XYZ file of C-alpha atoms in Angstrom:
634
model
C 18.905 -56.166 -87.780
C 17.474 -53.806 -90.409
C 15.031 -52.246 -87.603
C 18.375 -51.432 -85.467
C 20.387 -49.855 -88.337
C 17.159 -47.713 -89.073
C 17.111 -46.518 -85.414
C 20.898 -45.926 -85.828
C 20.521 -43.696 -88.722
C 17.835 -41.729 -87.233
C 19.506 -41.202 -83.865
C 22.647 -40.117 -86.284
C 20.371 -37.671 -88.093
C 18.981 -36.173 -84.899
C 22.543 -35.613 -83.420
C 23.600 -33.817 -86.690
C 20.624 -31.709 -86.522
C 21.382 -30.667 -82.862
C 24.967 -30.084 -83.593
C 23.886 -28.096 -86.836
C 21.606 -25.897 -84.678
C 24.662 -25.362 -82.137
C 26.888 -24.315 -84.821
C 24.208 -22.277 -86.458
C 23.593 -20.388 -83.223
C 27.305 -19.839 -82.729
C 27.424 -18.655 -86.356
C 24.881 -15.980 -85.721
C 26.410 -14.851 -82.278
C 30.139 -14.366 -83.588
C 31.773 -12.100 -86.111
C 31.232 -13.876 -89.283
C 34.049 -12.525 -91.718
C 32.826 -12.599 -95.228
C 29.414 -14.415 -94.438
C 26.087 -12.240 -94.340
C 23.623 -13.292 -92.088
C 20.631 -10.922 -90.897
C 20.298 -10.150 -87.178
C 17.575 -8.035 -85.774
C 19.106 -6.631 -82.632
C 22.632 -5.285 -82.598
C 24.385 -3.362 -79.675
C 21.843 -1.586 -77.445
C 21.883 0.117 -73.908
C 19.835 0.073 -70.855
C 20.335 2.075 -67.605
C 23.383 0.022 -66.630
C 24.985 -2.020 -69.515
C 25.261 -2.601 -73.149
C 23.556 -5.635 -74.691
C 24.146 -7.359 -77.872
C 21.235 -9.483 -79.282
C 19.485 -8.805 -75.975
C 22.314 -10.366 -73.830
C 24.634 -8.593 -71.613
C 27.859 -7.524 -73.571
C 30.953 -5.711 -72.213
C 33.315 -3.929 -74.639
C 36.706 -4.695 -73.849
C 38.444 -2.808 -76.751
C 41.506 -1.874 -78.363
C 42.750 0.651 -80.995
C 45.006 -0.720 -83.788
C 45.102 1.452 -86.953
C 45.262 -0.393 -90.230
C 47.027 2.637 -91.952
C 50.011 2.492 -89.202
C 50.567 -1.276 -89.744
C 52.063 -2.959 -92.641
C 49.185 -4.953 -94.304
C 51.435 -8.147 -94.099
C 51.184 -7.977 -90.364
C 47.551 -7.253 -89.762
C 46.929 -10.649 -88.994
C 49.607 -10.964 -86.528
C 48.650 -7.971 -84.474
C 45.058 -8.819 -84.253
C 46.097 -12.439 -83.267
C 48.060 -10.973 -80.357
C 45.168 -8.729 -79.528
C 42.826 -11.516 -79.371
C 45.216 -13.647 -77.193
C 45.223 -10.757 -74.721
C 41.545 -10.979 -74.116
C 40.351 -8.099 -76.133
C 36.918 -8.396 -77.873
C 36.626 -5.416 -79.771
C 38.776 -3.793 -82.388
C 38.529 0.013 -82.824
C 40.083 2.115 -85.795
C 39.832 5.494 -86.943
C 39.523 5.951 -90.850
C 41.964 8.612 -92.355
C 40.344 10.885 -94.915
C 43.807 12.315 -95.973
C 45.140 8.879 -97.020
C 41.893 7.614 -98.654
C 41.440 10.684 -100.716
C 44.892 12.393 -101.264
C 43.205 14.345 -104.190
C 39.686 15.831 -104.729
C 38.793 13.385 -107.306
C 41.188 10.579 -106.417
C 40.469 7.666 -103.744
C 42.599 4.891 -102.606
C 41.408 1.698 -100.849
C 43.865 -0.693 -102.224
C 46.699 -2.471 -100.550
C 47.492 -0.862 -96.942
C 44.114 1.081 -97.179
C 41.986 -1.774 -98.083
C 39.581 -1.061 -94.907
C 37.014 -3.718 -96.038
C 39.729 -6.569 -95.764
C 40.963 -5.264 -92.473
C 37.321 -5.471 -90.974
C 36.794 -8.753 -92.521
C 40.081 -10.003 -91.027
C 38.871 -8.841 -87.682
C 35.655 -11.000 -88.095
C 37.690 -13.926 -89.164
C 39.594 -13.719 -86.135
C 36.590 -13.222 -83.625
C 36.632 -9.521 -83.025
C 33.931 -6.988 -82.980
C 34.521 -3.886 -84.457
C 33.883 -0.036 -83.594
C 34.502 2.149 -86.505
C 35.534 5.595 -86.312
C 35.135 7.251 -89.727
C 35.483 10.827 -88.865
C 35.783 12.816 -90.952
C 38.138 14.458 -88.423
C 39.818 12.006 -86.314
C 42.850 13.665 -84.529
C 44.906 10.562 -84.253
C 48.070 12.607 -84.016
C 47.893 12.837 -87.759
C 48.784 15.971 -90.132
C 45.506 18.250 -89.835
C 44.024 15.639 -87.518
C 43.353 13.237 -90.896
C 41.607 15.853 -92.787
C 42.994 16.407 -96.559
C 45.193 19.538 -97.105
C 43.436 20.330 -100.387
C 40.447 21.562 -98.201
C 42.541 24.498 -97.152
C 42.720 25.580 -100.944
C 39.412 27.428 -100.292
C 40.224 30.728 -98.840
C 37.154 30.760 -96.773
C 37.191 27.326 -95.551
C 35.733 26.469 -92.225
C 36.645 23.044 -91.165
C 34.429 20.947 -88.850
C 31.310 23.240 -89.550
C 28.380 23.379 -91.802
C 30.339 25.418 -94.206
C 29.037 24.285 -97.802
C 32.611 23.927 -99.000
C 33.436 21.437 -96.191
C 30.087 19.688 -96.052
C 30.087 18.815 -99.784
C 33.743 17.430 -99.442
C 32.430 15.174 -96.545
C 29.563 13.973 -98.508
C 31.783 13.224 -101.459
C 34.110 11.112 -99.244
C 31.003 9.432 -97.151
C 29.674 8.399 -100.461
C 32.836 6.308 -101.227
C 33.575 5.188 -97.768
C 30.308 4.333 -96.079
C 28.990 1.984 -98.822
C 32.260 -0.048 -98.176
C 31.384 -0.626 -94.551
C 27.746 -0.851 -94.520
C 27.548 -4.432 -95.351
C 29.927 -5.143 -92.476
C 27.675 -4.045 -89.848
C 26.435 -6.368 -87.190
C 22.902 -6.474 -88.252
C 23.941 -7.498 -92.078
C 26.176 -10.220 -90.355
C 29.364 -8.463 -90.063
C 31.494 -7.329 -87.118
C 30.754 -3.616 -86.770
C 28.722 -3.232 -83.704
C 28.935 0.579 -83.331
C 30.085 3.630 -85.276
C 31.681 6.762 -83.733
C 30.361 10.142 -84.982
C 33.288 12.537 -85.649
C 35.617 12.872 -82.611
C 36.121 15.335 -79.814
C 33.861 17.850 -81.284
C 33.072 19.399 -77.871
C 36.648 20.779 -77.618
C 35.821 23.098 -80.241
C 31.921 23.070 -80.937
C 32.099 25.719 -83.565
C 28.804 25.007 -85.135
C 25.916 23.557 -83.229
C 24.281 21.945 -86.488
C 27.589 20.048 -87.381
C 27.090 17.067 -85.389
C 23.560 16.341 -86.607
C 24.855 16.977 -89.953
C 27.538 14.222 -89.618
C 25.143 11.849 -87.744
C 22.648 12.201 -90.700
C 25.178 11.936 -93.185
C 26.242 8.348 -91.847
C 22.560 7.246 -91.166
C 21.418 8.369 -94.630
C 23.976 6.193 -96.280
C 23.019 3.099 -94.371
C 24.704 3.206 -90.895
C 22.185 1.379 -88.698
C 24.213 0.321 -85.631
C 24.725 2.171 -82.398
C 26.393 5.454 -82.405
C 28.794 6.877 -80.049
C 30.567 10.170 -79.420
C 33.709 10.714 -77.658
C 35.197 13.680 -75.831
C 37.447 14.529 -73.170
C 36.135 15.211 -69.684
C 36.027 18.940 -69.880
C 34.207 18.982 -73.113
C 31.462 16.424 -72.548
C 28.722 18.832 -71.782
C 29.361 20.839 -75.257
C 29.975 17.495 -77.183
C 27.792 14.863 -78.576
C 24.575 14.860 -80.374
C 21.031 13.500 -79.804
C 20.703 9.649 -80.584
C 24.362 8.799 -79.882
C 25.822 7.726 -76.511
C 28.369 9.871 -74.982
C 31.717 8.260 -74.006
C 34.863 9.729 -72.246
C 38.622 9.943 -73.013
C 40.817 9.421 -69.884
C 44.483 9.455 -69.142
C 44.214 8.996 -65.461
C 41.052 7.339 -63.666
C 39.414 10.318 -61.747
C 36.230 9.584 -59.686
C 34.795 13.141 -60.581
C 35.262 12.547 -64.341
C 33.125 9.178 -63.972
C 30.531 10.863 -61.910
C 30.250 13.814 -64.256
C 29.705 11.382 -67.252
C 27.043 9.609 -65.270
C 25.365 12.994 -64.382
C 25.245 14.216 -68.017
C 24.079 10.617 -69.030
C 22.254 8.910 -66.269
C 20.403 6.384 -67.868
C 23.218 4.780 -70.208
C 26.188 2.696 -69.389
C 29.563 4.270 -68.874
C 32.442 4.029 -71.520
C 35.902 5.025 -71.530
C 36.188 5.220 -75.319
C 39.916 6.088 -75.144
C 41.835 5.155 -71.905
C 45.245 6.202 -73.120
C 47.833 3.470 -72.345
C 50.748 6.030 -72.973
C 51.274 9.081 -75.140
C 53.098 10.402 -78.269
C 56.275 12.083 -78.731
C 57.408 15.388 -80.107
C 60.979 16.306 -81.571
C 63.083 17.879 -78.847
C 61.396 16.343 -75.979
C 61.723 13.075 -74.025
C 59.897 9.613 -74.814
C 56.841 9.541 -72.693
C 55.916 6.273 -70.980
C 53.118 5.294 -68.474
C 54.173 2.686 -65.872
C 52.536 -0.574 -66.484
C 51.262 -0.761 -63.104
C 49.334 2.671 -63.490
C 47.861 1.146 -66.547
C 46.734 -1.961 -65.158
C 45.330 -0.711 -61.959
C 43.236 1.874 -63.791
C 41.961 -0.780 -66.133
C 41.173 -3.084 -63.395
C 39.129 -0.069 -61.602
C 37.152 0.654 -64.838
C 36.330 -3.225 -65.141
C 35.393 -3.161 -61.223
C 32.718 -0.522 -61.889
C 31.238 -2.344 -64.712
C 32.207 0.134 -67.230
C 33.371 -0.651 -70.857
C 36.831 0.240 -71.963
C 38.797 0.937 -75.055
C 42.573 1.004 -74.751
C 43.996 3.824 -76.929
C 46.568 2.475 -78.147
C 46.561 -1.409 -77.729
C 49.225 -1.243 -80.477
C 50.395 2.116 -82.045
C 52.593 1.224 -84.844
C 54.082 3.899 -87.085
C 53.219 6.993 -88.765
C 55.177 6.556 -91.977
C 56.161 9.221 -94.379
C 55.169 12.724 -93.739
C 51.812 11.915 -91.942
C 52.687 12.977 -88.311
C 50.883 15.989 -86.771
C 51.893 18.896 -84.361
C 51.040 20.824 -81.370
C 50.523 24.567 -81.408
C 50.101 25.031 -77.593
C 52.008 26.596 -75.677
C 54.565 26.543 -78.767
C 54.566 24.625 -82.011
C 56.254 21.272 -81.780
C 55.893 18.450 -84.557
C 55.554 14.692 -83.698
C 58.149 11.894 -84.327
C 57.408 9.241 -86.847
C 57.078 6.416 -84.209
C 53.859 5.983 -82.770
C 54.854 3.228 -80.280
C 52.656 5.294 -77.739
C 54.107 2.958 -74.903
C 51.321 0.549 -75.731
C 51.071 -2.953 -74.723
C 52.255 -4.186 -78.032
C 55.275 -2.143 -79.111
C 55.718 -0.449 -82.415
C 57.276 -3.597 -83.876
C 54.622 -5.826 -82.301
C 56.731 -7.139 -79.108
C 54.994 -8.083 -76.121
C 55.607 -5.556 -73.263
C 55.251 -5.828 -69.474
C 51.704 -4.147 -70.000
C 50.670 -6.713 -72.384
C 51.383 -9.615 -69.779
C 49.882 -7.627 -66.919
C 46.623 -6.879 -68.915
C 46.469 -10.483 -70.241
C 46.597 -11.890 -66.433
C 44.048 -9.097 -65.501
C 41.591 -10.085 -68.359
C 41.833 -13.728 -67.588
C 41.084 -13.195 -64.088
C 38.221 -10.894 -65.142
C 36.745 -13.585 -67.527
C 36.945 -16.090 -64.636
C 40.032 -17.976 -66.067
C 38.676 -18.290 -69.562
C 41.165 -19.768 -71.843
C 42.809 -17.347 -74.172
C 44.257 -18.236 -77.505
C 48.174 -18.888 -77.358
C 50.099 -15.917 -77.759
C 51.473 -15.895 -81.379
C 55.375 -16.139 -81.863
C 57.305 -12.974 -82.153
C 59.145 -12.019 -85.520
C 62.799 -12.398 -85.536
C 64.618 -9.171 -85.751
C 68.109 -8.632 -87.153
C 71.126 -6.256 -87.083
C 72.103 -6.065 -90.774
C 75.470 -4.723 -92.115
C 75.405 -1.101 -92.527
C 74.689 0.495 -95.878
C 77.522 2.508 -97.114
C 76.472 5.717 -98.918
C 78.318 5.596 -102.204
C 76.648 8.131 -104.396
C 75.470 11.607 -103.880
C 73.117 14.058 -105.701
C 72.728 17.741 -104.659
C 69.419 19.092 -104.242
C 70.085 21.671 -107.054
C 70.475 18.850 -109.490
C 67.395 17.160 -108.452
C 65.168 20.127 -109.187
C 64.562 19.151 -112.771
C 62.744 16.017 -111.463
C 60.257 18.085 -109.575
C 56.799 19.241 -110.776
C 57.234 22.762 -112.024
C 58.988 25.024 -111.600
C 56.306 27.887 -111.078
C 56.607 31.590 -111.533
C 54.924 33.853 -109.130
C 55.323 37.546 -108.350
C 54.467 36.711 -104.504
C 55.058 33.903 -102.184
C 52.588 31.042 -102.661
C 51.615 28.796 -99.779
C 52.222 25.017 -100.357
C 48.349 23.932 -100.612
C 47.944 26.928 -103.396
C 50.637 25.386 -105.658
C 49.303 24.498 -109.138
C 50.658 20.746 -108.677
C 48.925 17.330 -108.087
C 46.180 17.962 -110.553
C 45.057 21.231 -108.997
C 45.102 20.024 -105.406
C 48.415 21.598 -104.423
C 51.089 20.430 -102.238
C 50.325 18.372 -99.191
C 53.628 17.457 -97.394
C 57.432 17.595 -97.579
C 59.549 20.627 -98.723
C 59.034 23.684 -100.998
C 61.882 25.618 -102.433
C 61.354 29.434 -103.021
C 64.063 31.427 -105.266
C 64.288 34.855 -106.168
C 66.901 37.494 -107.110
C 68.621 40.059 -104.673
C 70.935 42.730 -105.635
C 72.073 43.669 -101.994
C 72.805 42.465 -98.589
C 71.091 43.524 -95.122
C 68.673 42.147 -92.919
C 66.062 39.312 -93.781
C 62.992 39.131 -91.844
C 60.433 36.496 -92.051
C 57.791 37.599 -89.354
C 55.704 34.670 -88.775
C 55.511 33.796 -92.517
C 57.821 30.488 -92.714
C 55.851 27.543 -91.827
C 57.492 25.734 -90.318
C 61.159 25.746 -91.019
C 63.443 27.225 -93.923
C 67.174 26.859 -94.803
C 68.302 29.901 -96.356
C 70.912 30.176 -99.184
C 72.637 32.801 -101.252
C 74.003 31.335 -104.634
C 73.409 28.029 -103.012
C 75.633 28.860 -100.072
C 73.905 28.345 -96.572
C 73.569 31.565 -94.634
C 71.122 30.531 -91.864
C 67.643 29.069 -90.598
C 64.451 30.557 -90.129
C 61.887 29.006 -87.685
C 59.102 30.212 -85.609
C 61.276 31.465 -82.965
C 63.999 33.058 -85.217
C 62.620 35.803 -87.629
C 65.727 37.757 -88.667
C 68.905 36.970 -90.531
C 71.769 38.933 -91.937
C 72.399 38.538 -95.656
C 76.106 39.092 -96.641
C 76.806 42.117 -99.130
C 77.713 41.118 -102.513
C 78.135 42.333 -106.151
C 75.537 42.053 -108.834
C 72.598 39.885 -108.933
C 72.447 37.024 -106.596
C 69.851 33.891 -106.027
C 68.240 33.796 -102.692
C 66.735 30.326 -101.949
C 64.389 29.217 -99.061
C 63.860 25.574 -98.655
C 60.850 25.472 -96.499
C 59.553 22.223 -94.713
C 56.066 21.393 -93.615
C 56.995 19.635 -90.322
C 53.363 18.671 -89.628
C 50.198 20.426 -89.401
C 48.586 20.823 -86.262
C 46.163 17.808 -85.326
C 43.961 19.295 -82.772
C 42.260 22.583 -81.502
C 40.573 25.698 -82.732
C 42.946 26.647 -85.434
C 42.790 24.022 -88.062
C 41.736 26.573 -90.712
C 44.989 28.371 -90.545
C 47.352 25.402 -91.313
C 48.899 26.292 -94.614
C 52.362 25.792 -95.164
C 55.480 26.778 -96.985
C 55.824 30.709 -97.299
C 52.359 32.116 -96.149
C 53.086 35.803 -96.392
C 55.897 38.230 -97.402
C 59.743 37.955 -96.712
C 61.317 41.168 -96.273
C 64.886 42.315 -97.166
C 65.542 45.599 -95.730
C 61.903 45.956 -95.129
C 61.127 45.572 -98.597
C 58.931 42.473 -99.631
C 60.948 40.103 -102.036
C 59.046 39.432 -105.217
C 59.263 37.515 -108.481
C 59.671 33.926 -107.134
C 60.599 30.638 -108.761
C 58.896 27.779 -106.919
C 59.794 23.950 -106.757
C 57.423 21.548 -105.219
C 59.530 18.896 -103.358
C 56.658 16.599 -101.834
C 58.948 13.404 -102.300
C 56.398 11.162 -103.252
C 57.376 7.889 -104.304
C 57.096 8.795 -108.040
C 59.617 11.534 -107.448
C 62.091 9.283 -105.632
C 61.694 6.659 -108.362
C 62.457 9.305 -110.860
C 65.723 10.052 -109.080
C 67.306 6.853 -110.204
C 67.793 8.549 -113.668
C 69.423 11.657 -112.227
C 73.068 12.299 -112.536
C 74.217 10.748 -109.368
C 77.905 11.079 -108.588
C 80.296 9.098 -106.561
C 80.177 10.538 -103.086
C 82.850 13.279 -102.732
C 85.056 13.783 -99.496
C 83.041 17.127 -99.013
C 79.414 16.569 -100.306
C 77.063 19.640 -100.769
C 74.020 20.058 -98.651
C 71.079 19.769 -98.823
C 71.681 16.593 -100.967
C 70.489 12.829 -101.464
C 72.899 10.032 -100.468
C 72.466 6.358 -102.119
C 73.325 3.245 -100.619
C 72.664 -0.522 -100.621
C 71.403 -2.658 -97.796
C 71.627 -6.526 -98.317
C 69.053 -8.828 -96.570
C 69.845 -12.462 -97.304
C 67.368 -15.014 -97.319
C 63.875 -14.021 -95.882
C 64.015 -10.488 -94.682
C 63.617 -9.569 -90.879
C 62.427 -6.452 -89.209
C 65.299 -4.098 -88.134
C 65.650 -0.486 -87.001
C 67.305 2.107 -89.212
C 69.894 4.317 -87.036
C 71.656 7.200 -88.338
C 75.073 7.646 -86.266
C 76.269 10.916 -85.074
C 77.167 12.844 -88.244
C 73.753 13.010 -89.683
C 71.715 16.138 -88.630
C 68.018 16.046 -90.049
C 66.308 14.597 -93.099
C 64.279 11.529 -94.273
C 64.982 7.882 -95.059
C 63.506 6.092 -98.146
C 63.899 2.236 -98.424
C 63.106 0.766 -101.842
C 61.233 4.264 -102.474
C 59.017 4.066 -99.411
C 59.384 7.094 -97.001
C 59.962 5.678 -93.574
C 59.802 9.035 -92.125
C 62.021 11.991 -90.597
C 64.997 11.545 -88.475
C 66.341 14.455 -86.323
C 69.517 14.480 -84.125
C 67.681 16.466 -81.297
C 65.663 13.335 -80.749
C 64.050 11.751 -78.675
C 63.562 9.018 -81.468
C 66.893 7.887 -82.670
C 65.925 4.815 -84.804
C 63.342 4.325 -87.634
C 61.279 1.093 -87.656
C 61.957 -0.987 -90.830
C 59.355 -3.846 -91.087
C 60.411 -6.977 -92.935
C 57.617 -6.662 -95.713
C 59.169 -3.298 -96.600
C 62.408 -5.417 -97.682
C 63.408 -7.456 -100.753
C 65.639 -10.327 -100.341
C 69.066 -9.529 -101.540
C 69.649 -5.910 -102.500
C 67.748 -3.035 -101.142
C 67.966 0.527 -102.078
C 68.456 3.128 -99.320
C 68.209 6.819 -100.116
C 68.613 9.614 -97.349
C 67.644 13.197 -97.976
C 69.712 15.316 -95.679
C 69.593 18.901 -94.898
C 72.899 19.949 -93.387
C 75.229 17.417 -92.432
C 75.774 13.912 -93.413
C 77.897 10.736 -92.713
C 79.018 7.899 -94.988
C 76.703 5.031 -93.497
C 73.520 4.105 -91.896
C 73.116 1.383 -89.441
C 70.407 -1.318 -88.878
C 70.032 -2.546 -85.483
C 67.773 -5.225 -83.840
C 66.608 -3.050 -81.005
C 64.376 0.185 -81.048
C 65.767 3.563 -79.792
C 63.066 6.082 -78.847
C 65.104 8.005 -76.675
C 65.365 8.912 -72.881
C 62.103 8.108 -71.246
C 60.161 10.259 -68.736
C 56.719 9.353 -67.021
C 53.629 10.976 -68.520
C 52.746 14.081 -66.073
């Protein structure tokens, strides 16, 4: 009897050892979250395919940016990605958000990149990191911080010392945070992209080598990638990094060109665009679901790897949206819905379901995780605006004012610890003694409301360069409220993206002088300070520009909703509990701002609207988005 018991114990011990070996092997193979295990062979390439630890590996990626999704929703969005059959998460790293001032860094809460990557590992996703420093991503200045432009000789995306020194300071902070999260150290990062789309500008042949060495010298040891549009593949790239291509439509010639340029490496579409972004005054861009899925099916059939840009776009909250310069200036809307498989609010779309079905067939019927339940959305009672504060009464809460004999651009203002003003509005005031013709040339960036003794007389924008100033007696105050609508996010002209007044304004061909300048960047600290301002009960005829205050009630646990300003509001910004949701503009296409439940309190929520020209007395909260009239991407 005792002998049998001993044998049973030995058998049980052997079984435990085998099970332990299996679990340990799986532990080594998959993303490990916070655990650190040394692996010898990471993501590699041979003539036809990627391999991971020496075994064939097919990248089926999707982009979700941590800075465009409320942190409370990171897990939800990544679980939905996992349930669709995606195996690799890709994300950009926005330098401008992580280093808003030269000596100030932010890696907390919404910007905790280590927590985001570790969460991806916990959920079983590999990661391709895209740390820039330039990322485009339809962000203001392509994700580069605006304080770089204080250097009058700055040459962005080159080996100009003023730029490289700033890059190295940023990399000294960000790269040590992600080095321990690399695959060979037990983390989920299997590849790192070197810069982004450099082939489209290629201003400095030494630049990409500098970025590559800056990454590697700080401990990046995984596979390196570059990514360019098809027409820039030859001029892009850097030795020792795999080239990949960005595509909107699948084109046989584009794939052939990539294979010809790089014949002994696997082909990868680093960005297959699932939709597109939107600009003010245009239509909402969509790509038919069938077009997207047929392109992905063909990419997979060819044995290529792919990353879906975007899998879930989210929102570009605040003033962070970029702009286009060609053929004319157009600013982007706050929504980054992108017509992606997951909507801006994390809803499943027809693209998601078709893609999930395709990937299940591609994986030979492999069982995917269950699709997470959707969040409830609610149409709350409207917020009635009950208090008003004129712009002029709010000026005492700004940083400044500052005196200058000539106009000073936004970036060169002596604010924010010597880093200048990045976003928002700047008010320029001077004294005039006559009427006549006011000419702006091309010196208003990007839009200016013009006032005489605080009475509105007209608008300057890039297409309009002349206004008539009415005659008047004695001295009068001329005011220009200039808005940065968004810096261009791509192209050759990034060095010239100064905002505010960038040169002289002429009255009867004589340059205006002796300005008083107010910085209205509308940061959370400024909005919070307004609660101490002399608000007044909303009059029948409020003055503009002005701030309007109301309350929104969310009983119980708050739900997602969409802020919609009905007809009667023209153009401005919405703040909920001090957070900048983004701009609204009656010209569309976007007609409602996404308001995620984590931004709301249970009970009373403070609503402040800054309106430039024309306001109503309430704003609505609806349970459905409104991105405007749709048009297929051309």
